[in-house]
PDB file of C-alpha atoms in Angstrom:
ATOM      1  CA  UNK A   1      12.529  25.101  11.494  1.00 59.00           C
ATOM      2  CA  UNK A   2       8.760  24.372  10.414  1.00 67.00           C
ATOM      3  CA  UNK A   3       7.603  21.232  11.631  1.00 87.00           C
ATOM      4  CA  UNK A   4       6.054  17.942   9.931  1.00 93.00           C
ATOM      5  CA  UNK A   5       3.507  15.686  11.576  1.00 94.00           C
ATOM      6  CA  UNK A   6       3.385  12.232  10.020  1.00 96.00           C
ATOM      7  CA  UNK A   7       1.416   8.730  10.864  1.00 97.00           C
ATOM      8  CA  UNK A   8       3.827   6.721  12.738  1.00 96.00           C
ATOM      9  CA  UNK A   9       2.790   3.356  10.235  1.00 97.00           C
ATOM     10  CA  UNK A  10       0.395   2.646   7.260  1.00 98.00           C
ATOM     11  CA  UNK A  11       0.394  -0.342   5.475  1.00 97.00           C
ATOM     12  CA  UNK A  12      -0.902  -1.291   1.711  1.00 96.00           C
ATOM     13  CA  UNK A  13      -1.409  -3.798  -0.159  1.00 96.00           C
ATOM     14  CA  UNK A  14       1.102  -4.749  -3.099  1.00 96.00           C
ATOM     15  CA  UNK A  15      -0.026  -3.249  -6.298  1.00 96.00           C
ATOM     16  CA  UNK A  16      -2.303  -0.744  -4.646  1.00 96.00           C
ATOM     17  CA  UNK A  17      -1.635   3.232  -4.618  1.00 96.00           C
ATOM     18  CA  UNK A  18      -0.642   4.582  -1.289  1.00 97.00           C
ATOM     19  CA  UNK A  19      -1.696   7.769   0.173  1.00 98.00           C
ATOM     20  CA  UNK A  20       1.142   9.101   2.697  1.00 98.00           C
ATOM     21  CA  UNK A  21       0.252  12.040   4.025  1.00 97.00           C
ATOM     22  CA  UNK A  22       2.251  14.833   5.815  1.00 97.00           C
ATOM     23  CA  UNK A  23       0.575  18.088   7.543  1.00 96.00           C
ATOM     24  CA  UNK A  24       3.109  20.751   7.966  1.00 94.00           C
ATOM     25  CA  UNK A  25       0.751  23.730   9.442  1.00 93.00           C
ATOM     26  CA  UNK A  26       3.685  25.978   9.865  1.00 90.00           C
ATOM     27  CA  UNK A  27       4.983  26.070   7.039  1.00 91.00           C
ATOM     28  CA  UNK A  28       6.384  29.087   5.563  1.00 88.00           C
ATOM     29  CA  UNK A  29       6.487  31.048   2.237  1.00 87.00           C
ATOM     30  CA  UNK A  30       9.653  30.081   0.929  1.00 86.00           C
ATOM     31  CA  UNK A  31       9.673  26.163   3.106  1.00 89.00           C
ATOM     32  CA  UNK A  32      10.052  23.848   0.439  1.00 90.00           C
ATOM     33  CA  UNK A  33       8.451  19.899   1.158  1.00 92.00           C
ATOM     34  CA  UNK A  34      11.081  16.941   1.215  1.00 93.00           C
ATOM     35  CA  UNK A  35       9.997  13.442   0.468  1.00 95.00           C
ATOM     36  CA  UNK A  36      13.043  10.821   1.293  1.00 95.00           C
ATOM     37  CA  UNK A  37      12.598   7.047   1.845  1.00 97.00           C
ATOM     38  CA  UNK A  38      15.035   4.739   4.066  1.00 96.00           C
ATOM     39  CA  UNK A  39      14.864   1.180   3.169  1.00 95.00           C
ATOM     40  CA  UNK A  40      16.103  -1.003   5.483  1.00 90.00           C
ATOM     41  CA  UNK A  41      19.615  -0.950   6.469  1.00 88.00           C
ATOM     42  CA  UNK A  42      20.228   1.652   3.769  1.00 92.00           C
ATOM     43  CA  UNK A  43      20.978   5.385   3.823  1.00 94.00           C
ATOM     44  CA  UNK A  44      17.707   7.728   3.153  1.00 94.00           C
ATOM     45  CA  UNK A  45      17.289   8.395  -0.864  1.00 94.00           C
ATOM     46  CA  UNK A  46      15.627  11.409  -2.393  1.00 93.00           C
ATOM     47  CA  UNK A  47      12.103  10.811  -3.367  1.00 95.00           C
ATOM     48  CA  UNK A  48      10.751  14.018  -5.059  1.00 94.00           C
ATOM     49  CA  UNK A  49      10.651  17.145  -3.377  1.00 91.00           C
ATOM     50  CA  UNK A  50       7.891  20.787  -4.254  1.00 92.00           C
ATOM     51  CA  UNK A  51       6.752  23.967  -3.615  1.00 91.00           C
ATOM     52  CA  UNK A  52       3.816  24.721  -4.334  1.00 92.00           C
ATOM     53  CA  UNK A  53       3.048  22.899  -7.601  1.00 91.00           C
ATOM     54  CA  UNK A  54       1.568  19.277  -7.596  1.00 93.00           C
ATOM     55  CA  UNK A  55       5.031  17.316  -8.828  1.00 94.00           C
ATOM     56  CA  UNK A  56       5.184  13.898 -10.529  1.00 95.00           C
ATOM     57  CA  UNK A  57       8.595  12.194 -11.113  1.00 92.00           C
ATOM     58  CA  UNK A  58       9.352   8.203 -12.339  1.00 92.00           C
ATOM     59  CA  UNK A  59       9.088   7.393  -8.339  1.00 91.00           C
ATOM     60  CA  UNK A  60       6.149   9.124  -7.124  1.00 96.00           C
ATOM     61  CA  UNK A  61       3.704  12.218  -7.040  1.00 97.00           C
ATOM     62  CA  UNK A  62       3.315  14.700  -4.627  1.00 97.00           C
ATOM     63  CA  UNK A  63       0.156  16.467  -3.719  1.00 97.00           C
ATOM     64  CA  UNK A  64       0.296  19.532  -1.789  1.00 97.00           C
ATOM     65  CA  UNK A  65      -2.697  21.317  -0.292  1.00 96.00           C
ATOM     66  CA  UNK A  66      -3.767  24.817  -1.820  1.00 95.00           C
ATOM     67  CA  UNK A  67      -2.814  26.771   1.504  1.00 95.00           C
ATOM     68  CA  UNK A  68       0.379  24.401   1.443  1.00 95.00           C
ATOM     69  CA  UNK A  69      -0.783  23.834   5.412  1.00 95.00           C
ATOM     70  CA  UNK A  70      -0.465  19.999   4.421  1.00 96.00           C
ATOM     71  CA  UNK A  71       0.854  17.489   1.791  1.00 97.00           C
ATOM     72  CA  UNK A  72       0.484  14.099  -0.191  1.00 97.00           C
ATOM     73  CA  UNK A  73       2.456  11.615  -1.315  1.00 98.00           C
ATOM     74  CA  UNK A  74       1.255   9.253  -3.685  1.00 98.00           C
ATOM     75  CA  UNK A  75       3.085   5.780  -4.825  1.00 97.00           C
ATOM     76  CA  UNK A  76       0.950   5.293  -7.760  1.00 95.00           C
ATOM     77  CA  UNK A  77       1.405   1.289  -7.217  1.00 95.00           C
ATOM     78  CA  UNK A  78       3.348  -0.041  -4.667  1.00 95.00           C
ATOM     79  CA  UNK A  79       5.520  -2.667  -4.782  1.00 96.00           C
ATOM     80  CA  UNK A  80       7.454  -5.056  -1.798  1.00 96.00           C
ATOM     81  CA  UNK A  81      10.260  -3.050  -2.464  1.00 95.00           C
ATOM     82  CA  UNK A  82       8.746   0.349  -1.524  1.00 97.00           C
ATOM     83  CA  UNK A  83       8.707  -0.957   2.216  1.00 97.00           C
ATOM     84  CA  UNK A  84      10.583   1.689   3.965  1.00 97.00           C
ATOM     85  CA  UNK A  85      10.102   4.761   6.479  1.00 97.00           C
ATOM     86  CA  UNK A  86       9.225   7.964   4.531  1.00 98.00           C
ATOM     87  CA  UNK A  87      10.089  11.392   5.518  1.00 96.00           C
ATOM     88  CA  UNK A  88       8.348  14.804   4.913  1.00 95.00           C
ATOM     89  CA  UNK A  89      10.721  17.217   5.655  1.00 92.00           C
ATOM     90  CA  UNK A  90      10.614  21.044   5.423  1.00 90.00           C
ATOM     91  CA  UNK A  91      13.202  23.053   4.515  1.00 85.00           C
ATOM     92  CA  UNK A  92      13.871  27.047   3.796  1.00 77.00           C
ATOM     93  CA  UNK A  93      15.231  28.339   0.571  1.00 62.00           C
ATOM     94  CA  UNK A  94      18.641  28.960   0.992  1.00 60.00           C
ATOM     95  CA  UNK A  95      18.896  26.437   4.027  1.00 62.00           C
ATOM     96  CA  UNK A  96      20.765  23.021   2.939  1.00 68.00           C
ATOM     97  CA  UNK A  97      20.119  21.465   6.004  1.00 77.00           C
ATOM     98  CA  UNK A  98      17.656  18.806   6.098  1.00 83.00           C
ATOM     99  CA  UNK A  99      15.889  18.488   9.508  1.00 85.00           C
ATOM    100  CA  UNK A 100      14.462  14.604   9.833  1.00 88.00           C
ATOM    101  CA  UNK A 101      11.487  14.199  11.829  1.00 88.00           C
ATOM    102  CA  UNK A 102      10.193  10.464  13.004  1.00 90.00           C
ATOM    103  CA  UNK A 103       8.598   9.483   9.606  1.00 95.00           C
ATOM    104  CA  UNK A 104       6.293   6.838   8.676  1.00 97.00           C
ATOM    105  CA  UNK A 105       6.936   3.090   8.725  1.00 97.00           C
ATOM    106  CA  UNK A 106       5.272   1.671   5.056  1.00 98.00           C
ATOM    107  CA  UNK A 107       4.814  -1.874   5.586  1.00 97.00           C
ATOM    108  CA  UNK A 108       3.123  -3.889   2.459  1.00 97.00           C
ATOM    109  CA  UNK A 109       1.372  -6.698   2.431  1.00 96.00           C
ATOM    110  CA  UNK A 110       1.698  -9.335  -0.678  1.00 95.00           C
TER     111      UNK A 110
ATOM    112  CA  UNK B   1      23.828  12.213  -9.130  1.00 79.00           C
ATOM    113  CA  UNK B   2      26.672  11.324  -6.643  1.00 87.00           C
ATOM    114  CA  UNK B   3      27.730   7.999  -5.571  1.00 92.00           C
ATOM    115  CA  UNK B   4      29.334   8.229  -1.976  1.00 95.00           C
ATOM    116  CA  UNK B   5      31.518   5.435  -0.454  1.00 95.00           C
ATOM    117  CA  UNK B   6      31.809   5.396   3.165  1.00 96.00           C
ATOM    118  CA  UNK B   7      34.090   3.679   5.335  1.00 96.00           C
ATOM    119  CA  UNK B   8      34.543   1.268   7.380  1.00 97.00           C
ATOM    120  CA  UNK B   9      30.911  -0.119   6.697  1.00 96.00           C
ATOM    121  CA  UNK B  10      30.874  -1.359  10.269  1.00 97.00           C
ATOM    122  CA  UNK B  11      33.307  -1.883  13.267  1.00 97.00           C
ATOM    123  CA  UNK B  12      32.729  -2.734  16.824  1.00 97.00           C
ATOM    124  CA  UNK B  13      35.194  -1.097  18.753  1.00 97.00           C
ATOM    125  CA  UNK B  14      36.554  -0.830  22.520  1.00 97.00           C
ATOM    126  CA  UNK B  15      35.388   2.121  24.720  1.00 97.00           C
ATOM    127  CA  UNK B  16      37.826   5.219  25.658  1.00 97.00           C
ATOM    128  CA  UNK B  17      39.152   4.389  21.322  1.00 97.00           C
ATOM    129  CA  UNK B  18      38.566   6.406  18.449  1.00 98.00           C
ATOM    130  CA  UNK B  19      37.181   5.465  15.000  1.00 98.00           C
ATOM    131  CA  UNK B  20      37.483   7.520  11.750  1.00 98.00           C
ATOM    132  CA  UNK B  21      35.039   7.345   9.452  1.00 98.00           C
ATOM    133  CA  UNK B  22      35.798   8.102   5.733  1.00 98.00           C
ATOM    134  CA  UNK B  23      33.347   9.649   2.829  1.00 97.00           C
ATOM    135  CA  UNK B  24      34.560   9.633  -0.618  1.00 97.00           C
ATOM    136  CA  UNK B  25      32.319  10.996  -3.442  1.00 96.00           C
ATOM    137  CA  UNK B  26      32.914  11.052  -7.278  1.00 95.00           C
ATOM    138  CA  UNK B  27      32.296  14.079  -7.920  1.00 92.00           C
ATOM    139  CA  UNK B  28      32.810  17.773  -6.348  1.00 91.00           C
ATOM    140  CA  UNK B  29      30.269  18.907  -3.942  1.00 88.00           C
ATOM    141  CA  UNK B  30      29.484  22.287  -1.896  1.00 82.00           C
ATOM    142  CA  UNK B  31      27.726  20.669   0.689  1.00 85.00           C
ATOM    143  CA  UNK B  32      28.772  17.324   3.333  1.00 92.00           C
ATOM    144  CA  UNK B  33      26.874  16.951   5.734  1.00 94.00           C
ATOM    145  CA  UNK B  34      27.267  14.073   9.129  1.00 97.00           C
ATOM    146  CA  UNK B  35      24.421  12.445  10.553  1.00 97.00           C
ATOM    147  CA  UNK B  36      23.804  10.306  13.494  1.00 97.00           C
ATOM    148  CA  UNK B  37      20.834   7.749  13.629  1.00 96.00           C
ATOM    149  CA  UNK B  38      21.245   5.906  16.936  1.00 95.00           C
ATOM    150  CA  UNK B  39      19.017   2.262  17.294  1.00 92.00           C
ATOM    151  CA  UNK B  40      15.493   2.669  15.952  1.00 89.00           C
ATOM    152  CA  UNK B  41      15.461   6.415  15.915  1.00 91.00           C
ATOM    153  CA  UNK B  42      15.727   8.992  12.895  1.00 92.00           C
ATOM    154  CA  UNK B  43      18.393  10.698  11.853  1.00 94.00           C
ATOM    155  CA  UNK B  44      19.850  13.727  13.656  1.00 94.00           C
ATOM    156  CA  UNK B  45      22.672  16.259  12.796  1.00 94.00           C
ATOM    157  CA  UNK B  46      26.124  16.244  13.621  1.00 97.00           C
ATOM    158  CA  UNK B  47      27.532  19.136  11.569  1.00 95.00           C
ATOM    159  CA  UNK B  48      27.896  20.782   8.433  1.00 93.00           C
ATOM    160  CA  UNK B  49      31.593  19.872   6.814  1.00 92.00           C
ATOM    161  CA  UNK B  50      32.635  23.238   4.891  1.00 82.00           C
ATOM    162  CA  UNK B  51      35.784  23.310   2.638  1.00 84.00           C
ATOM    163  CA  UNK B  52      38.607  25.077   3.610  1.00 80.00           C
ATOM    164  CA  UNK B  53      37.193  26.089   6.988  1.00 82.00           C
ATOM    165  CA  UNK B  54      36.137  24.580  10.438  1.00 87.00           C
ATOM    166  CA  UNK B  55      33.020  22.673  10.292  1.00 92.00           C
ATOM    167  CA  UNK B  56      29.346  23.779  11.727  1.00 93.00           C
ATOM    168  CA  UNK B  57      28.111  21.913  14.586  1.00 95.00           C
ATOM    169  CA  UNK B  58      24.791  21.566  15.663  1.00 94.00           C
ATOM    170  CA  UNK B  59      23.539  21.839  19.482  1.00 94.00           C
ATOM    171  CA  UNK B  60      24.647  19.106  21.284  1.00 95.00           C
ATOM    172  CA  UNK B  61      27.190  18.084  19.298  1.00 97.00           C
ATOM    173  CA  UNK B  62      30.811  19.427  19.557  1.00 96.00           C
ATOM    174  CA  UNK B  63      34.681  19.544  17.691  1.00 96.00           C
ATOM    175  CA  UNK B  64      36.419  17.437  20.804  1.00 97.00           C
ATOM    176  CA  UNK B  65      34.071  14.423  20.862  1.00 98.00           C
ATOM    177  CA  UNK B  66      33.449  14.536  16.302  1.00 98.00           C
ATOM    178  CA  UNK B  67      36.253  16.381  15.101  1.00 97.00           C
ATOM    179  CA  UNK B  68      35.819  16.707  11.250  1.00 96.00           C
ATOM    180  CA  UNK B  69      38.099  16.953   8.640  1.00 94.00           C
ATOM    181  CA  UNK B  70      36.898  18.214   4.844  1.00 94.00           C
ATOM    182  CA  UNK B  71      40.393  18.396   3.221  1.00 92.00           C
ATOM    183  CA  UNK B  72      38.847  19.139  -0.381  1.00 93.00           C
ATOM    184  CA  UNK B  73      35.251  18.910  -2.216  1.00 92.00           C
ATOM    185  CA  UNK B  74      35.095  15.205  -2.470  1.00 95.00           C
ATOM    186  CA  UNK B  75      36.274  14.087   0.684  1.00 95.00           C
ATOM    187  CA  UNK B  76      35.432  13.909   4.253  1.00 96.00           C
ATOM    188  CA  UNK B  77      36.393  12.307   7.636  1.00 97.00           C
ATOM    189  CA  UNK B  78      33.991  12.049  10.618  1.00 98.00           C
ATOM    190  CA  UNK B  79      36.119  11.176  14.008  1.00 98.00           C
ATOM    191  CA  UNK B  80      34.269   9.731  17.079  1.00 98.00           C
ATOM    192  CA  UNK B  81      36.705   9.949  19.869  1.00 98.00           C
ATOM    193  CA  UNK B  82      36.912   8.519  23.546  1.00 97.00           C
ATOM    194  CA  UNK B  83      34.131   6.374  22.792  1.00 97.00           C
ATOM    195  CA  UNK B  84      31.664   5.064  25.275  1.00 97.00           C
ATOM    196  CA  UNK B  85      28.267   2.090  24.131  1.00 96.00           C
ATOM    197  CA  UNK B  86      26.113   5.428  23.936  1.00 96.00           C
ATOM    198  CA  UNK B  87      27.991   6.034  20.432  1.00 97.00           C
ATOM    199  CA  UNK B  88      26.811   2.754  19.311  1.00 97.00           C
ATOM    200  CA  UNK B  89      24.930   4.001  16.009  1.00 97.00           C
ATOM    201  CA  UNK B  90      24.609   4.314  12.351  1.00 97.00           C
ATOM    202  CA  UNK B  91      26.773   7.504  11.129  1.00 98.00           C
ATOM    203  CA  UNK B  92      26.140   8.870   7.694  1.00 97.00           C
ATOM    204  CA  UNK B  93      27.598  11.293   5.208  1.00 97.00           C
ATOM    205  CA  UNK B  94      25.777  13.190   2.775  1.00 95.00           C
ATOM    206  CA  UNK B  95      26.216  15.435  -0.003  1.00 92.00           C
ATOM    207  CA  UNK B  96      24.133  18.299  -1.699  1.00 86.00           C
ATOM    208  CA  UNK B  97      25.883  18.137  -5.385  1.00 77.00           C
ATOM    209  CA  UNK B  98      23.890  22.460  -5.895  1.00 73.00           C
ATOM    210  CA  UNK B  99      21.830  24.720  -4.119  1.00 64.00           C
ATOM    211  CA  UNK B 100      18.764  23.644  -2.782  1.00 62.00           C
ATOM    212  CA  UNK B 101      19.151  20.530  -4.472  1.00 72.00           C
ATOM    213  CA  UNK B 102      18.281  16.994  -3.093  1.00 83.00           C
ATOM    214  CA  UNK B 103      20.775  14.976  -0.379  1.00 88.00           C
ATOM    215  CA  UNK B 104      22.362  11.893  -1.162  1.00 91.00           C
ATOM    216  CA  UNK B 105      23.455   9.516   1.508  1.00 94.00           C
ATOM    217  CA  UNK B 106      25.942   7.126   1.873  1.00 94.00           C
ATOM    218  CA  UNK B 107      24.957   3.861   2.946  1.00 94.00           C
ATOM    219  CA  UNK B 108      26.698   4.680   6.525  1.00 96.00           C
ATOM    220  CA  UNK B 109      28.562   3.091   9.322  1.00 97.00           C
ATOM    221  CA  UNK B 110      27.211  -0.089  12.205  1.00 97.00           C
ATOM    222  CA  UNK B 111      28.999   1.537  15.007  1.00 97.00           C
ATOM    223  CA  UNK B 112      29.205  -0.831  18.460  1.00 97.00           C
ATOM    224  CA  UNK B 113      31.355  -0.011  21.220  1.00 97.00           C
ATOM    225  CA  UNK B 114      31.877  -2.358  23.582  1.00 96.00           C
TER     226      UNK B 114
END
């Protein structure tokens, strides 16, 4: 499987976008790019999910890079409750598996 | 959508026991999946549940220490057996309701053994 490489922490301010980026420089033709959130002491939910088209959905955008070597995603304005770790993951048309790398720890700050 | 209900939510349990873990959803699926997040890590892979046949494992992972059980498409059981402290973690089901489409978790089991 393609590999992500993700910030291990960012934090934002409340009410601020947030920029969480993901570079995936393996990626292949048919790799789509995962976006799942784990807030604490919960099971991971779906964010939004692309591939190769920017996407927008009631949660959040994502931005991918023309040669898809990297992605984006954007919370447009974050909130306390968008505290979580976020996961890019990559994974091949026609493969359900979802492999979970080490993600990114979104702290905000009120 | 699916809505999964896992059970027990946690348990603390003896080494050399076994716990089953239960994973209901509302609806039919084609895909269950089992993770594994032990303290402060990600999530990792047990194995594939498939309907009507023997589940997939991944490496590391194997039938005699997580047997799995996927008696229909909206039910699964996740066994940890002869358990030692290094099994103390979070285990989570989750469910692909169509191809290619997005996961939804269950809000897993606290696992300690003592």
């Amino acid at each position: 499987d393609a590999k992500t490489t993700q910030p291990n922490s960012m934090e934002s301010n409340e009410e601020e976008p947030v920029h969480l980026p993901c570079n995936h420089s393996t990626i292949s033709g048919t790799d789509y790019i995962h976006w799942y959130r784990q807030l604490p002491s919960q099971g991971p939910e779906y964010v939004i999910h692309g591939l190769t088209s920017n996407v927008n959905n009631r949660m959040a955008s994502l931005a991918i890079a023309e040669d898809r070597k990297s992605s984006t995603l954007i919370l447009h304005r974050a909130t306390l409750r968008d505290a979580a770790v976020y996961y890019c993951i990559l994974s091949n048309f026609g493969n359900e598996k979802l492999t979970f790398g080490t993600g990114t720890r979104l702290t905000i700050i009120p | 959508s699916a809505v999964i209900s896992q059970k027990p939510s946690r348990d603390i349990c003896q080494r050399g026991t076994s716990l089953t873990i239960q994973c209901q959803v509302d609806s039919q699926v084609t895909m269950m999946f089992w993770y594994r997040q032990q303290p402060g890590q990600s999530l990792t892979l047990i194995a594939t549940a498939n309907q009507g046949s023997e589940a997939t494992y991944e490496s590391g992972f194997v039938i005699d220490k997580f047997p799995i059980s996927r008696p229909n498409l909206t039910f699964s059981t996740l066994t940890v057996s002869n358990m030692s402290p290094e099994d103390s973690s979070i285990y989570l089901c989750s469910v692909e309701t169509g191809f290619n489409e997005k996961l939804f978790f269950g809000s897993g089991t606290q696992l300690s053994v003592l």
